[in-house]
PDB file of C-alpha atoms and ligand atoms in Angstrom:
ATOM      1  CA  MET A 919       0.196   0.412   0.075  1.00 44.00           C
ATOM      2  CA  GLY A 920       2.956   2.817  -0.002  1.00 51.00           C
ATOM      3  CA  GLN A 921       2.218   6.172   1.504  1.00 81.00           C
ATOM      4  CA  ARG A 922      -1.577   5.836   0.465  1.00 96.00           C
ATOM      5  CA  LYS A 923      -3.167   6.139   3.374  1.00 96.00           C
ATOM      6  CA  PRO A 924      -5.867   3.298   3.487  1.00 97.00           C
ATOM      7  CA  ILE A 925      -9.875   3.839   4.163  1.00 98.00           C
ATOM      8  CA  VAL A 926     -12.427   1.405   5.005  1.00 98.00           C
ATOM      9  CA  ALA A 927     -15.919   3.479   3.739  1.00 98.00           C
ATOM     10  CA  GLY A 928     -19.488   2.218   4.819  1.00 98.00           C
ATOM     11  CA  ASN A 929     -22.683   2.269   2.232  1.00 98.00           C
ATOM     12  CA  TRP A 930     -26.003   2.195   3.896  1.00 98.00           C
ATOM     13  CA  LYS A 931     -27.718   1.807   0.778  1.00 98.00           C
ATOM     14  CA  MET A 932     -31.167   3.057   2.273  1.00 98.00           C
ATOM     15  CA  ASN A 933     -31.018   1.348   5.606  1.00 98.00           C
ATOM     16  CA  GLY A 934     -29.932   2.200   8.743  1.00 97.00           C
ATOM     17  CA  SER A 935     -31.020   4.619  11.877  1.00 98.00           C
ATOM     18  CA  CYS A 936     -30.275   7.486  14.996  1.00 98.00           C
ATOM     19  CA  GLU A 937     -29.681   4.021  16.580  1.00 98.00           C
ATOM     20  CA  LEU A 938     -27.209   2.738  13.981  1.00 98.00           C
ATOM     21  CA  ILE A 939     -25.201   5.821  14.109  1.00 98.00           C
ATOM     22  CA  LYS A 940     -24.994   5.560  17.598  1.00 98.00           C
ATOM     23  CA  GLU A 941     -23.012   2.152  17.493  1.00 98.00           C
ATOM     24  CA  ILE A 942     -21.071   2.676  15.041  1.00 98.00           C
ATOM     25  CA  ALA A 943     -19.832   6.271  15.927  1.00 97.00           C
ATOM     26  CA  ALA A 944     -19.210   4.174  19.526  1.00 96.00           C
ATOM     27  CA  VAL A 945     -16.524   1.826  17.543  1.00 95.00           C
ATOM     28  CA  SER A 946     -15.080   3.769  14.637  1.00 93.00           C
ATOM     29  CA  THR A 947     -13.211   5.462  17.579  1.00 92.00           C
ATOM     30  CA  GLN A 948     -12.164   2.336  18.227  1.00 92.00           C
ATOM     31  CA  VAL A 949     -10.394   2.162  15.222  1.00 91.00           C
ATOM     32  CA  SER A 950      -6.625   4.715  14.880  1.00 85.00           C
ATOM     33  CA  SER A 951      -7.224   7.212  13.253  1.00 86.00           C
ATOM     34  CA  GLU A 952      -3.524   6.327  11.882  1.00 85.00           C
ATOM     35  CA  GLN A 953      -4.308   2.589  10.458  1.00 88.00           C
ATOM     36  CA  CYS A 954      -7.314   3.902   8.420  1.00 94.00           C
ATOM     37  CA  GLU A 955     -10.242   6.384   7.258  1.00 96.00           C
ATOM     38  CA  VAL A 956     -13.022   5.851   8.326  1.00 97.00           C
ATOM     39  CA  LEU A 957     -16.003   6.891   6.378  1.00 98.00           C
ATOM     40  CA  ILE A 958     -20.088   6.182   6.353  1.00 98.00           C
ATOM     41  CA  PHE A 959     -22.578   7.276   3.596  1.00 98.00           C
ATOM     42  CA  PRO A 960     -25.641   6.434   5.739  1.00 98.00           C
ATOM     43  CA  PRO A 961     -28.889   7.775   3.492  1.00 98.00           C
ATOM     44  CA  ALA A 962     -28.734  11.403   3.376  1.00 98.00           C
ATOM     45  CA  VAL A 963     -31.771  11.791   5.896  1.00 97.00           C
ATOM     46  CA  LEU A 964     -29.182  10.559   7.554  1.00 98.00           C
ATOM     47  CA  LEU A 965     -26.269  13.124   6.998  1.00 98.00           C
ATOM     48  CA  SER A 966     -26.198  15.863   9.948  1.00 98.00           C
ATOM     49  CA  GLU A 967     -27.371  13.269  12.718  1.00 98.00           C
ATOM     50  CA  ALA A 968     -24.559  11.451  11.749  1.00 98.00           C
ATOM     51  CA  ILE A 969     -22.057  14.551  10.876  1.00 98.00           C
ATOM     52  CA  SER A 970     -23.375  15.120  15.164  1.00 98.00           C
ATOM     53  CA  ALA A 971     -22.474  11.830  16.165  1.00 97.00           C
ATOM     54  CA  GLY A 972     -18.614  13.048  14.603  1.00 96.00           C
ATOM     55  CA  LEU A 973     -18.393  10.719  11.855  1.00 97.00           C
ATOM     56  CA  THR A 974     -16.375  11.886   8.968  1.00 97.00           C
ATOM     57  CA  CYS A 975     -19.266  11.184   6.301  1.00 97.00           C
ATOM     58  CA  GLY A 976     -20.586  11.636   2.902  1.00 98.00           C
ATOM     59  CA  THR A 977     -23.564  10.988   0.221  1.00 98.00           C
ATOM     60  CA  GLN A 978     -24.115   8.115  -2.021  1.00 98.00           C
ATOM     61  CA  THR A 979     -24.900  10.762  -4.518  1.00 98.00           C
ATOM     62  CA  VAL A 980     -24.695  14.285  -5.305  1.00 98.00           C
ATOM     63  CA  SER A 981     -27.360  15.570  -7.690  1.00 98.00           C
ATOM     64  CA  GLU A 982     -25.382  16.937 -11.559  1.00 98.00           C
ATOM     65  CA  PHE A 983     -27.353  20.400 -11.208  1.00 98.00           C
ATOM     66  CA  GLU A 984     -25.409  23.488  -8.841  1.00 97.00           C
ATOM     67  CA  SER A 985     -29.145  23.728  -7.731  1.00 98.00           C
ATOM     68  CA  GLY A 986     -32.465  24.555  -8.951  1.00 98.00           C
ATOM     69  CA  ALA A 987     -36.081  22.975 -10.017  1.00 98.00           C
ATOM     70  CA  TYR A 988     -34.852  18.669  -9.653  1.00 98.00           C
ATOM     71  CA  THR A 989     -37.156  17.606  -6.720  1.00 98.00           C
ATOM     72  CA  GLY A 990     -35.873  15.164  -4.311  1.00 97.00           C
ATOM     73  CA  GLU A 991     -32.032  15.463  -5.923  1.00 98.00           C
ATOM     74  CA  ILE A 992     -29.043  15.733  -3.513  1.00 98.00           C
ATOM     75  CA  GLN A 993     -27.551  19.279  -3.662  1.00 98.00           C
ATOM     76  CA  ALA A 994     -24.348  18.792  -3.253  1.00 98.00           C
ATOM     77  CA  SER A 995     -22.646  22.724  -2.127  1.00 98.00           C
ATOM     78  CA  LEU A 996     -25.354  21.366   0.353  1.00 98.00           C
ATOM     79  CA  VAL A 997     -23.537  18.355   1.269  1.00 98.00           C
ATOM     80  CA  LYS A 998     -20.720  19.982   1.597  1.00 98.00           C
ATOM     81  CA  SER A 999     -22.094  23.508   3.964  1.00 98.00           C
ATOM     82  CA  LEU A1000     -23.587  20.417   6.542  1.00 97.00           C
ATOM     83  CA  GLY A1001     -19.759  19.601   7.446  1.00 97.00           C
ATOM     84  CA  ALA A1002     -19.284  16.673   4.897  1.00 98.00           C
ATOM     85  CA  ASN A1003     -16.653  15.934   2.592  1.00 97.00           C
ATOM     86  CA  TYR A1004     -17.466  13.171   0.311  1.00 98.00           C
ATOM     87  CA  THR A1005     -19.668  10.763  -2.186  1.00 98.00           C
ATOM     88  CA  LEU A1006     -20.149   8.161  -3.777  1.00 98.00           C
ATOM     89  CA  VAL A1007     -21.061   8.573  -7.010  1.00 98.00           C
ATOM     90  CA  GLY A1008     -21.586   6.228  -9.803  1.00 98.00           C
ATOM     91  CA  HIS A1009     -22.198   3.429  -7.341  1.00 98.00           C
ATOM     92  CA  SER A1010     -23.410   0.111 -10.011  1.00 97.00           C
ATOM     93  CA  GLU A1011     -26.856   0.776  -8.413  1.00 97.00           C
ATOM     94  CA  ARG A1012     -27.534   4.019  -9.292  1.00 98.00           C
ATOM     95  CA  ARG A1013     -26.450   2.860 -12.377  1.00 97.00           C
ATOM     96  CA  SER A1014     -28.576  -0.223 -13.159  1.00 96.00           C
ATOM     97  CA  ILE A1015     -31.566   1.989 -10.686  1.00 98.00           C
ATOM     98  CA  TYR A1016     -31.897   4.464 -11.764  1.00 97.00           C
ATOM     99  CA  GLY A1017     -30.159   4.308 -15.233  1.00 98.00           C
ATOM    100  CA  GLU A1018     -26.896   6.717 -14.841  1.00 98.00           C
ATOM    101  CA  SER A1019     -25.126   6.655 -17.979  1.00 98.00           C
ATOM    102  CA  ASP A1020     -21.376   7.115 -17.650  1.00 98.00           C
ATOM    103  CA  GLU A1021     -21.307  10.585 -18.659  1.00 98.00           C
ATOM    104  CA  ASP A1022     -23.537  11.596 -16.363  1.00 98.00           C
ATOM    105  CA  VAL A1023     -21.289  10.101 -13.472  1.00 98.00           C
ATOM    106  CA  ALA A1024     -18.903  12.167 -14.498  1.00 98.00           C
ATOM    107  CA  ASN A1025     -21.176  15.261 -14.181  1.00 98.00           C
ATOM    108  CA  LYS A1026     -21.708  14.404 -10.749  1.00 98.00           C
ATOM    109  CA  PHE A1027     -17.774  14.221  -9.899  1.00 98.00           C
ATOM    110  CA  ALA A1028     -17.108  17.221 -11.270  1.00 98.00           C
ATOM    111  CA  GLN A1029     -20.450  18.670  -9.141  1.00 98.00           C
ATOM    112  CA  ALA A1030     -19.350  17.461  -5.661  1.00 98.00           C
ATOM    113  CA  GLN A1031     -15.573  18.413  -6.968  1.00 98.00           C
ATOM    114  CA  GLN A1032     -17.341  21.778  -7.816  1.00 98.00           C
ATOM    115  CA  SER A1033     -18.934  21.543  -4.718  1.00 98.00           C
ATOM    116  CA  GLY A1034     -15.556  21.170  -2.699  1.00 98.00           C
ATOM    117  CA  LEU A1035     -16.896  17.456  -1.731  1.00 98.00           C
ATOM    118  CA  THR A1036     -14.573  14.539  -2.641  1.00 98.00           C
ATOM    119  CA  PRO A1037     -15.950  11.894  -4.953  1.00 98.00           C
ATOM    120  CA  ILE A1038     -15.618   7.883  -4.776  1.00 99.00           C
ATOM    121  CA  LEU A1039     -15.607   7.017  -8.254  1.00 98.00           C
ATOM    122  CA  CYS A1040     -17.722   3.883  -8.725  1.00 98.00           C
ATOM    123  CA  ILE A1041     -16.640   2.068 -11.069  1.00 98.00           C
ATOM    124  CA  GLY A1042     -16.912  -2.306 -12.231  1.00 98.00           C
ATOM    125  CA  GLU A1043     -17.689  -5.321 -15.038  1.00 97.00           C
ATOM    126  CA  THR A1044     -21.182  -7.321 -14.530  1.00 96.00           C
ATOM    127  CA  GLN A1045     -21.482 -10.658 -14.458  1.00 94.00           C
ATOM    128  CA  ALA A1046     -21.332 -11.023 -17.929  1.00 95.00           C
ATOM    129  CA  GLN A1047     -18.840  -8.236 -19.450  1.00 96.00           C
ATOM    130  CA  ARG A1048     -16.202 -10.449 -16.844  1.00 95.00           C
ATOM    131  CA  GLU A1049     -17.488 -14.437 -18.681  1.00 94.00           C
ATOM    132  CA  GLN A1050     -16.797 -12.222 -22.125  1.00 97.00           C
ATOM    133  CA  GLY A1051     -13.935 -10.978 -21.386  1.00 97.00           C
ATOM    134  CA  LYS A1052     -14.598  -7.429 -20.985  1.00 98.00           C
ATOM    135  CA  THR A1053     -13.259  -6.020 -17.710  1.00 98.00           C
ATOM    136  CA  GLU A1054     -10.830  -4.116 -18.605  1.00 98.00           C
ATOM    137  CA  GLU A1055     -12.075  -2.727 -21.555  1.00 98.00           C
ATOM    138  CA  VAL A1056     -15.392  -1.544 -19.013  1.00 98.00           C
ATOM    139  CA  VAL A1057     -13.135  -0.076 -16.419  1.00 98.00           C
ATOM    140  CA  LYS A1058     -11.338   2.026 -18.772  1.00 98.00           C
ATOM    141  CA  GLN A1059     -14.923   3.673 -20.799  1.00 98.00           C
ATOM    142  CA  GLN A1060     -15.887   4.071 -16.977  1.00 98.00           C
ATOM    143  CA  LEU A1061     -12.483   5.387 -16.007  1.00 98.00           C
ATOM    144  CA  GLU A1062     -12.146   7.822 -19.673  1.00 98.00           C
ATOM    145  CA  ALA A1063     -15.625   9.242 -19.014  1.00 98.00           C
ATOM    146  CA  VAL A1064     -13.860  11.339 -16.115  1.00 98.00           C
ATOM    147  CA  ILE A1065     -10.356  11.819 -17.783  1.00 98.00           C
ATOM    148  CA  LYS A1066     -12.300  12.506 -21.302  1.00 97.00           C
ATOM    149  CA  LYS A1067     -14.031  15.301 -19.277  1.00 97.00           C
ATOM    150  CA  LEU A1068     -12.560  16.704 -16.537  1.00 98.00           C
ATOM    151  CA  GLY A1069      -8.671  15.572 -17.140  1.00 98.00           C
ATOM    152  CA  ILE A1070      -6.002  13.457 -15.179  1.00 98.00           C
ATOM    153  CA  ALA A1071      -5.633  15.543 -12.661  1.00 98.00           C
ATOM    154  CA  SER A1072      -9.669  16.273 -11.751  1.00 98.00           C
ATOM    155  CA  LEU A1073      -8.365  12.323 -10.625  1.00 98.00           C
ATOM    156  CA  ALA A1074      -5.574  13.693  -7.341  1.00 97.00           C
ATOM    157  CA  ASN A1075      -8.508  14.903  -5.488  1.00 95.00           C
ATOM    158  CA  SER A1076     -10.849  11.754  -5.515  1.00 98.00           C
ATOM    159  CA  VAL A1077     -10.803   8.322  -4.933  1.00 98.00           C
ATOM    160  CA  ILE A1078     -11.797   4.857  -7.068  1.00 98.00           C
ATOM    161  CA  ALA A1079     -13.773   2.010  -5.615  1.00 98.00           C
ATOM    162  CA  TYR A1080     -13.183  -1.018  -7.965  1.00 98.00           C
ATOM    163  CA  GLU A1081     -16.398  -3.143  -7.204  1.00 98.00           C
ATOM    164  CA  PRO A1082     -17.743  -5.882  -9.114  1.00 97.00           C
ATOM    165  CA  VAL A1083     -21.128  -5.839 -10.061  1.00 96.00           C
ATOM    166  CA  TRP A1084     -21.210  -9.352  -9.286  1.00 95.00           C
ATOM    167  CA  ALA A1085     -19.664  -9.250  -6.285  1.00 94.00           C
ATOM    168  CA  ILE A1086     -21.559  -6.421  -4.562  1.00 92.00           C
ATOM    169  CA  GLY A1087     -24.747  -7.730  -2.116  1.00 90.00           C
ATOM    170  CA  THR A1088     -23.922 -11.434  -4.302  1.00 91.00           C
ATOM    171  CA  GLY A1089     -22.126 -12.870  -0.925  1.00 88.00           C
ATOM    172  CA  LEU A1090     -19.294 -13.509  -4.429  1.00 87.00           C
ATOM    173  CA  THR A1091     -16.133 -11.693  -3.270  1.00 89.00           C
ATOM    174  CA  ALA A1092     -13.639 -11.389  -5.921  1.00 90.00           C
ATOM    175  CA  THR A1093     -10.536 -14.060  -4.863  1.00 95.00           C
ATOM    176  CA  PRO A1094      -7.943 -11.092  -3.988  1.00 97.00           C
ATOM    177  CA  GLU A1095      -5.545 -12.025  -7.227  1.00 97.00           C
ATOM    178  CA  GLN A1096      -8.440 -11.402  -9.635  1.00 96.00           C
ATOM    179  CA  ALA A1097      -9.072  -7.923  -7.191  1.00 97.00           C
ATOM    180  CA  GLN A1098      -5.686  -6.726  -6.967  1.00 98.00           C
ATOM    181  CA  ALA A1099      -5.030  -8.315 -10.861  1.00 98.00           C
ATOM    182  CA  THR A1100      -8.353  -5.444 -11.967  1.00 98.00           C
ATOM    183  CA  HIS A1101      -6.703  -2.379  -8.856  1.00 98.00           C
ATOM    184  CA  LYS A1102      -3.454  -3.226 -10.831  1.00 98.00           C
ATOM    185  CA  TYR A1103      -4.635  -2.814 -14.868  1.00 98.00           C
ATOM    186  CA  ILE A1104      -6.399   0.491 -13.487  1.00 98.00           C
ATOM    187  CA  ARG A1105      -3.147   1.842 -11.351  1.00 98.00           C
ATOM    188  CA  ASP A1106      -1.231   1.428 -14.737  1.00 98.00           C
ATOM    189  CA  LEU A1107      -3.520   2.635 -16.559  1.00 98.00           C
ATOM    190  CA  LEU A1108      -3.880   6.144 -15.296  1.00 98.00           C
ATOM    191  CA  SER A1109       0.031   6.109 -14.356  1.00 98.00           C
ATOM    192  CA  ASP A1110      -0.051   6.332 -18.722  1.00 98.00           C
ATOM    193  CA  TYR A1111      -1.528   9.574 -18.308  1.00 98.00           C
ATOM    194  CA  ASP A1112       0.233  10.598 -15.451  1.00 98.00           C
ATOM    195  CA  LYS A1113       2.112   8.546 -12.797  1.00 98.00           C
ATOM    196  CA  HIS A1114       1.992  10.883  -9.716  1.00 97.00           C
ATOM    197  CA  VAL A1115      -1.641  11.031  -9.313  1.00 98.00           C
ATOM    198  CA  ALA A1116      -1.732   7.243 -10.199  1.00 98.00           C
ATOM    199  CA  ASN A1117       0.416   6.213  -7.188  1.00 98.00           C
ATOM    200  CA  ALA A1118      -0.989   8.562  -4.690  1.00 98.00           C
ATOM    201  CA  LEU A1119      -4.975   7.479  -5.907  1.00 98.00           C
ATOM    202  CA  ARG A1120      -6.485   5.334  -2.866  1.00 98.00           C
ATOM    203  CA  ILE A1121      -8.331   2.259  -4.997  1.00 98.00           C
ATOM    204  CA  LEU A1122     -10.860   0.809  -2.614  1.00 98.00           C
ATOM    205  CA  TYR A1123     -12.050  -3.036  -3.770  1.00 98.00           C
ATOM    206  CA  GLY A1124     -16.391  -3.461  -2.965  1.00 97.00           C
ATOM    207  CA  GLY A1125     -18.099  -6.381  -3.173  1.00 96.00           C
ATOM    208  CA  SER A1126     -19.046  -9.460  -0.540  1.00 94.00           C
ATOM    209  CA  VAL A1127     -15.982  -7.753   1.611  1.00 97.00           C
ATOM    210  CA  ASN A1128     -16.406  -9.288   5.407  1.00 97.00           C
ATOM    211  CA  GLU A1129     -13.942  -9.434   7.941  1.00 97.00           C
ATOM    212  CA  SER A1130     -13.231 -13.414   7.048  1.00 97.00           C
ATOM    213  CA  ASN A1131     -11.871 -12.148   4.202  1.00 97.00           C
ATOM    214  CA  SER A1132     -10.821  -8.505   4.778  1.00 97.00           C
ATOM    215  CA  GLU A1133      -7.314  -8.741   5.114  1.00 97.00           C
ATOM    216  CA  LEU A1134      -6.160 -10.497   2.223  1.00 97.00           C
ATOM    217  CA  LEU A1135      -7.729  -8.346   0.362  1.00 97.00           C
ATOM    218  CA  PHE A1136      -6.307  -4.817   1.933  1.00 97.00           C
ATOM    219  CA  ALA A1137      -2.694  -6.567   2.092  1.00 97.00           C
ATOM    220  CA  GLN A1138      -2.623  -6.732  -2.033  1.00 97.00           C
ATOM    221  CA  ALA A1139      -0.425  -3.705  -3.593  1.00 97.00           C
ATOM    222  CA  ASP A1140      -3.230  -2.629  -5.243  1.00 98.00           C
ATOM    223  CA  ILE A1141      -5.633  -2.588  -3.375  1.00 98.00           C
ATOM    224  CA  ASP A1142      -6.231   0.721  -0.486  1.00 98.00           C
ATOM    225  CA  GLY A1143      -9.322  -0.615   1.662  1.00 98.00           C
ATOM    226  CA  GLY A1144     -12.490  -1.392   0.720  1.00 98.00           C
ATOM    227  CA  LEU A1145     -16.505   0.251  -0.340  1.00 98.00           C
ATOM    228  CA  ILE A1146     -18.461  -2.311   2.877  1.00 98.00           C
ATOM    229  CA  GLY A1147     -21.773  -2.550   2.431  1.00 98.00           C
ATOM    230  CA  GLY A1148     -24.010  -4.949   3.943  1.00 97.00           C
ATOM    231  CA  ALA A1149     -20.790  -5.794   6.528  1.00 98.00           C
ATOM    232  CA  SER A1150     -21.031  -2.288   7.043  1.00 98.00           C
ATOM    233  CA  LEU A1151     -24.084  -2.013   9.259  1.00 98.00           C
ATOM    234  CA  LYS A1152     -22.645  -4.193  11.563  1.00 98.00           C
ATOM    235  CA  PRO A1153     -21.162  -2.115  14.647  1.00 98.00           C
ATOM    236  CA  GLN A1154     -18.848  -5.717  15.309  1.00 97.00           C
ATOM    237  CA  SER A1155     -18.287  -6.456  11.806  1.00 98.00           C
ATOM    238  CA  PHE A1156     -17.345  -2.908  10.582  1.00 98.00           C
ATOM    239  CA  LYS A1157     -14.845  -2.824  13.152  1.00 97.00           C
ATOM    240  CA  ALA A1158     -12.985  -5.379  12.218  1.00 97.00           C
ATOM    241  CA  ILE A1159     -12.483  -4.335   9.311  1.00 97.00           C
ATOM    242  CA  CYS A1160     -11.751  -1.045  10.194  1.00 97.00           C
ATOM    243  CA  GLU A1161      -8.727  -2.864  11.897  1.00 95.00           C
ATOM    244  CA  SER A1162      -8.075  -5.460   8.870  1.00 96.00           C
ATOM    245  CA  ALA A1163      -6.211  -1.801   7.445  1.00 95.00           C
ATOM    246  CA  LYS A1164      -2.936  -1.060   7.667  1.00 79.00           C
ATOM    247  CA  GLY A1165      -1.004   2.392   7.014  1.00 68.00           C
TER     248      GLY A1165
HETATM  249  C1  PEP B 231     -21.729  -1.877  -1.974  1.00 54.54           C
HETATM  250  O1  PEP B 231     -22.841  -1.701  -1.006  1.00 54.54           O
HETATM  251  O2  PEP B 231     -20.589  -0.860  -2.844  1.00 54.54           O
HETATM  252  C2  PEP B 231     -21.565  -3.078  -1.346  1.00 54.54           C
HETATM  253  C3  PEP B 231     -19.667  -3.182  -1.638  1.00 54.54           C
HETATM  254  O3  PEP B 231     -22.078  -4.298  -0.601  1.00 54.54           O
HETATM  255  P1  PEP B 231     -21.616  -5.348  -0.698  1.00 54.54           P
HETATM  256  O4  PEP B 231     -20.438  -5.041   0.435  1.00 54.54           O
HETATM  257  O5  PEP B 231     -22.376  -5.272   0.557  1.00 54.54           O
HETATM  258  O6  PEP B 231     -21.551  -6.102  -1.391  1.00 54.54           O
END
């Protein structure tokens, strides 16, 4: 992992409660901040509560627009003003359920950065794409949608989450070797654009990470922590996952 400080980020999706915020806040204080950065992505309606409890937070998505008549959308600048620092963009559930295209994701990435949020750009292939040998092609296209719009320098203030879609919420995890191979491909691809940006960038793995598989995944040279769904709702599991990330 070199000098890259690992991140363990919990994506609560449309789950969680004020009670869970208290429990996760309690366990996160037991994780050394030297060891890893702990981030929580609660539902947007719980953001203030989570920030007040001392958690470092972000939203699960943001609008690509600055402000205006977009009923129900989440305004990035308001998220920032509440004291949050991050947002996910392009989570596979946003892409598949809500039809977000690579272009939409690049626009959200841009809006997040303009508002002072650090985007965590989620990328990854479906099972069919992996079976067709298209994993690298897919992640390249997802990354280049952002690079073409905003330039490689924009990635300096971002985080990547590689999440094979077939591993999200399924209990199927990429093996450490499979995950490392794609993480290395991503870093090498970015290195061709800018070595410094590529070396400093944190690339998280996501997809059914739990306390039994996190240590081996996080030990891989190009894996800088994880984006955790289901297990981030279980305080003791989440704590164990955080402890397995070593800076
Ligand atoms: C996710 O939601 O990004 C995720 C990786 O979920 P899970 O850990 O449940 O597979």
